[in-house]
Short mmCIF file of C-alpha atoms in Angstrom, two decimals:
data_model
loop_
_atom_site.label_atom_id
_atom_site.label_comp_id
_atom_site.label_asym_id
_atom_site.label_seq_id
_atom_site.Cartn_x
_atom_site.Cartn_y
_atom_site.Cartn_z
CA MET Q 1 7.92 -13.34 23.66
CA THR Q 2 10.36 -12.41 20.90
CA GLU Q 3 10.43 -8.69 20.27
CA ARG Q 4 9.01 -7.91 16.86
CA THR Q 5 10.91 -5.77 14.37
CA PRO Q 6 8.82 -2.93 12.90
CA VAL Q 7 8.47 -3.03 9.13
CA ASP Q 8 7.02 0.12 7.58
CA LEU Q 9 5.08 -0.13 4.33
CA TRP Q 10 3.87 2.79 2.20
CA PHE Q 11 0.92 2.02 -0.07
CA ASP Q 12 -1.70 3.53 -2.33
CA PRO Q 13 -4.94 1.52 -1.96
CA PHE Q 14 -5.40 1.48 -5.76
CA CYS Q 15 -2.06 -0.26 -6.43
CA PRO Q 16 -2.54 -4.03 -6.96
CA TYR Q 17 1.10 -4.88 -6.37
CA ALA Q 18 1.24 -2.94 -3.11
CA TRP Q 19 -1.84 -4.91 -2.06
CA ILE Q 20 -0.15 -8.24 -2.81
CA THR Q 21 3.03 -7.13 -1.03
CA SER Q 22 1.00 -6.13 2.02
CA ARG Q 23 -0.66 -9.56 2.15
CA TRP Q 24 2.79 -11.14 1.92
CA LEU Q 25 3.98 -9.06 4.87
CA LEU Q 26 1.05 -10.31 6.94
CA GLU Q 27 2.08 -13.85 6.05
CA VAL Q 28 5.66 -13.06 7.04
CA ALA Q 29 4.43 -11.82 10.42
CA LYS Q 30 3.08 -15.32 11.11
CA VAL Q 31 6.50 -16.98 10.70
CA ARG Q 32 9.02 -14.22 11.45
CA PRO Q 33 9.12 -11.71 14.34
CA ILE Q 34 8.05 -8.61 12.40
CA GLU Q 35 5.35 -6.00 12.99
CA PRO Q 36 3.94 -4.40 9.83
CA ARG Q 37 3.18 -0.69 10.15
CA TRP Q 38 1.07 1.09 7.56
CA HIS Q 39 1.61 4.45 5.85
CA ILE Q 40 -0.07 6.20 2.97
CA MET Q 41 1.53 7.29 -0.28
CA SER Q 42 -0.13 8.52 -3.46
CA LEU Q 43 0.09 7.45 -7.09
CA ASN Q 44 -1.38 10.84 -7.92
CA VAL Q 45 1.44 12.71 -6.16
CA LEU Q 46 4.04 10.30 -7.54
CA ASN Q 47 3.00 10.98 -11.15
CA GLU Q 48 1.92 14.62 -10.98
CA ASP Q 49 4.95 15.84 -12.99
CA LYS Q 50 5.38 12.76 -15.17
CA ASP Q 51 4.27 12.08 -18.73
CA VAL Q 52 1.80 9.20 -18.32
CA PRO Q 53 -1.06 7.98 -20.56
CA GLU Q 54 -4.25 10.01 -20.17
CA THR Q 55 -6.30 6.96 -19.17
CA TYR Q 56 -3.85 6.27 -16.34
CA ARG Q 57 -3.91 9.94 -15.35
CA GLU Q 58 -7.69 9.78 -15.06
CA MET Q 59 -7.52 6.65 -12.93
CA ILE Q 60 -4.97 7.98 -10.45
CA ALA Q 61 -6.93 11.22 -10.20
CA ARG Q 62 -9.72 9.09 -8.73
CA ALA Q 63 -7.20 7.30 -6.48
CA ILE Q 64 -6.59 10.40 -4.39
CA GLY Q 65 -10.04 10.03 -2.79
CA PRO Q 66 -9.36 6.78 -0.89
CA VAL Q 67 -5.83 8.04 -0.09
CA ARG Q 68 -7.35 11.07 1.62
CA VAL Q 69 -9.72 8.83 3.59
CA VAL Q 70 -6.83 6.68 4.84
CA ALA Q 71 -4.93 9.86 5.75
CA ALA Q 72 -7.92 11.11 7.76
CA VAL Q 73 -8.06 7.82 9.63
CA GLN Q 74 -4.26 7.81 10.07
CA GLU Q 75 -4.46 11.27 11.65
CA LYS Q 76 -6.93 10.08 14.29
CA TYR Q 77 -6.08 6.43 14.91
CA ASP Q 78 -3.11 4.08 15.19
CA SER Q 79 -1.34 1.98 12.58
CA ASP Q 80 -3.38 -1.13 13.37
CA THR Q 81 -6.55 0.78 12.50
CA VAL Q 82 -5.03 2.01 9.25
CA GLY Q 83 -4.04 -1.57 8.43
CA ARG Q 84 -7.55 -2.79 9.17
CA LEU Q 85 -9.04 -0.20 6.83
CA TYR Q 86 -6.47 -1.02 4.15
CA THR Q 87 -7.50 -4.66 4.34
CA GLU Q 88 -11.16 -3.81 3.84
CA LEU Q 89 -10.38 -1.43 0.96
CA GLY Q 90 -8.01 -3.87 -0.70
CA VAL Q 91 -10.39 -6.80 -0.54
CA ARG Q 92 -13.03 -4.72 -2.27
CA PHE Q 93 -10.79 -2.95 -4.78
CA HIS Q 94 -8.74 -5.96 -5.82
CA ASN Q 95 -10.17 -9.31 -4.75
CA GLN Q 96 -13.75 -8.25 -5.50
CA GLY Q 97 -12.81 -6.18 -8.55
CA MET Q 98 -14.54 -2.97 -7.49
CA LEU Q 99 -11.89 -0.81 -9.18
CA LYS Q 100 -13.73 -1.69 -12.37
CA GLN Q 101 -16.76 0.14 -10.99
CA LEU Q 102 -15.35 3.56 -10.14
CA ASP Q 103 -18.85 5.03 -10.33
CA ARG Q 104 -19.44 3.23 -7.01
CA LEU Q 105 -16.16 4.38 -5.45
CA ARG Q 106 -17.71 6.40 -2.61
CA GLU Q 107 -20.09 3.56 -1.75
CA THR Q 108 -17.23 1.05 -1.76
CA VAL Q 109 -15.13 3.24 0.55
CA GLU Q 110 -18.06 3.68 2.93
CA GLU Q 111 -18.60 -0.08 3.03
CA ALA Q 112 -14.91 -0.61 3.80
CA LEU Q 113 -15.01 1.97 6.59
CA GLU Q 114 -18.00 0.30 8.20
CA ALA Q 115 -16.43 -3.16 7.92
CA ALA Q 116 -13.29 -1.79 9.60
CA GLY Q 117 -15.38 -0.48 12.50
CA LEU Q 118 -15.02 3.15 11.47
CA ASP Q 119 -17.47 5.98 10.85
CA ARG Q 120 -18.70 6.07 7.24
CA GLY Q 121 -18.40 9.85 7.51
CA PHE Q 122 -14.66 9.54 6.95
CA ALA Q 123 -15.61 9.15 3.28
CA ASP Q 124 -16.24 12.91 3.19
CA ALA Q 125 -12.46 13.30 3.07
CA MET Q 126 -12.53 11.99 -0.51
CA ASP Q 127 -13.61 15.39 -1.80
CA SER Q 128 -11.67 17.54 0.65
CA GLU Q 129 -8.14 18.93 0.55
CA ASP Q 130 -7.97 19.09 4.36
CA HIS Q 131 -5.59 16.12 4.60
CA ASP Q 132 -3.53 16.75 1.46
CA ASP Q 133 -0.58 18.10 3.45
CA LEU Q 134 -0.55 14.90 5.51
CA VAL Q 135 -0.79 12.80 2.34
CA ARG Q 136 2.12 14.64 0.74
CA ALA Q 137 4.26 14.47 3.90
CA SER Q 138 3.69 10.73 4.29
CA HIS Q 139 4.33 10.16 0.59
CA GLU Q 140 7.56 12.15 0.65
CA ASP Q 141 8.69 10.30 3.77
CA GLY Q 142 8.35 6.99 1.99
CA ILE Q 143 9.55 7.88 -1.49
CA GLY Q 144 12.39 9.97 -0.10
CA ARG Q 145 13.92 6.80 1.32
CA VAL Q 146 14.20 5.07 -2.06
CA GLY Q 147 14.28 7.78 -4.74
CA GLN Q 148 11.86 9.15 -7.33
CA GLU Q 149 12.48 6.41 -9.91
CA VAL Q 150 10.20 3.91 -8.17
CA GLY Q 151 6.67 3.78 -6.80
CA THR Q 152 4.47 1.86 -4.41
CA PRO Q 153 5.04 -0.22 -2.37
CA VAL Q 154 7.97 1.07 -0.34
CA ILE Q 155 9.20 -0.96 2.62
CA SER Q 156 11.59 0.16 5.35
CA VAL Q 157 13.14 -1.95 8.09
CA GLU Q 158 15.92 -0.97 10.51
CA GLY Q 159 16.96 2.02 8.40
CA VAL Q 160 17.04 0.15 5.09
CA ALA Q 161 14.32 1.00 2.56
CA PHE Q 162 13.53 -0.49 -0.83
CA PHE Q 163 10.84 -0.59 -3.49
CA GLY Q 164 8.87 -3.81 -3.57
CA PRO Q 165 9.16 -6.69 -3.57
CA VAL Q 166 6.81 -6.90 -6.53
CA ILE Q 167 5.35 -10.41 -6.42
CA THR Q 168 2.28 -12.27 -7.60
CA PRO Q 169 0.72 -14.16 -6.00
CA ALA Q 170 1.72 -13.57 -2.37
CA PRO Q 171 3.72 -16.49 -0.93
CA LYS Q 172 2.22 -18.19 2.11
CA GLY Q 173 3.65 -19.69 5.29
CA GLU Q 174 7.32 -20.54 5.31
CA ASP Q 175 7.61 -19.60 1.64
CA ALA Q 176 6.73 -16.05 2.69
CA GLY Q 177 9.35 -16.22 5.43
CA ARG Q 178 12.08 -17.42 3.09
CA LEU Q 179 11.37 -14.60 0.67
CA TRP Q 180 11.60 -12.15 3.56
CA ASP Q 181 14.96 -13.63 4.57
CA GLY Q 182 16.26 -13.14 1.05
CA VAL Q 183 14.93 -9.61 0.72
CA ARG Q 184 16.55 -8.65 4.02
CA LEU Q 185 19.82 -10.21 2.93
CA VAL Q 186 20.14 -8.25 -0.31
CA ALA Q 187 18.68 -5.04 1.12
CA GLY Q 188 21.20 -5.15 3.94
CA THR Q 189 24.18 -5.59 1.59
CA ASP Q 190 26.18 -2.38 1.30
CA GLY Q 191 26.14 -1.08 -2.26
CA PHE Q 192 23.25 -3.28 -3.41
CA PHE Q 193 20.61 -1.39 -5.38
CA GLU Q 194 18.52 -3.41 -7.77
CA ILE Q 195 17.36 -6.76 -9.14
CA LYS Q 196 14.62 -6.66 -11.75
CA ARG Q 197 12.97 -8.57 -14.57
CA SER Q 198 9.90 -7.96 -16.70
CA ARG Q 199 6.57 -9.06 -15.25
CA THR Q 200 5.05 -11.96 -17.21
CA ARG Q 201 1.74 -12.36 -15.35
CA PRO Q 202 -0.99 -10.06 -14.07
CA PRO Q 203 -1.69 -9.52 -10.37
CA ILE Q 204 -3.13 -12.65 -8.75
CA PHE Q 205 -5.37 -12.10 -5.73
CA ASP Q 206 -6.16 -15.10 -3.56
#
């Protein structure tokens, strides 16, 4: 079998674009020899010293709860388990629209834990600071590779890290593979830093 290249992705479960990028990486893994590995970062930590709208501040303050739960699971289990939990959280938060019902956040997290084969008791981490050092360390590991001007997702492969790609919807099959080839090409070019344009559509979950 062809040896698979590890690809590290840092995500906050609340971020819709990180969710789409993560689904793209899973598609890439079907057509290219890569192995996605999952790490937590935090929109709350990212924006703690930034001037952001109050409504956004309130939302990301709620985001720290699921981040802490993933950190608690990450501390005890392997990357595959973290990825499995992320899938269950993301399906509920984004595909099923449960981020519009933040009053049910704890219940949604518990349902995701159970669907991932994990103890619902991990949800207790939502209201605990016990894993905040782990959250901050993982966040700084990811964001430190690309700089403070960007956010989630962060991807790193073979020593090269970048923000994004920000895409919607996630390409499938060989289309996903071709995008990966292009991303690797530009990311591996010495002195290359940025390509960007304004987003003209909302996140599309399929």
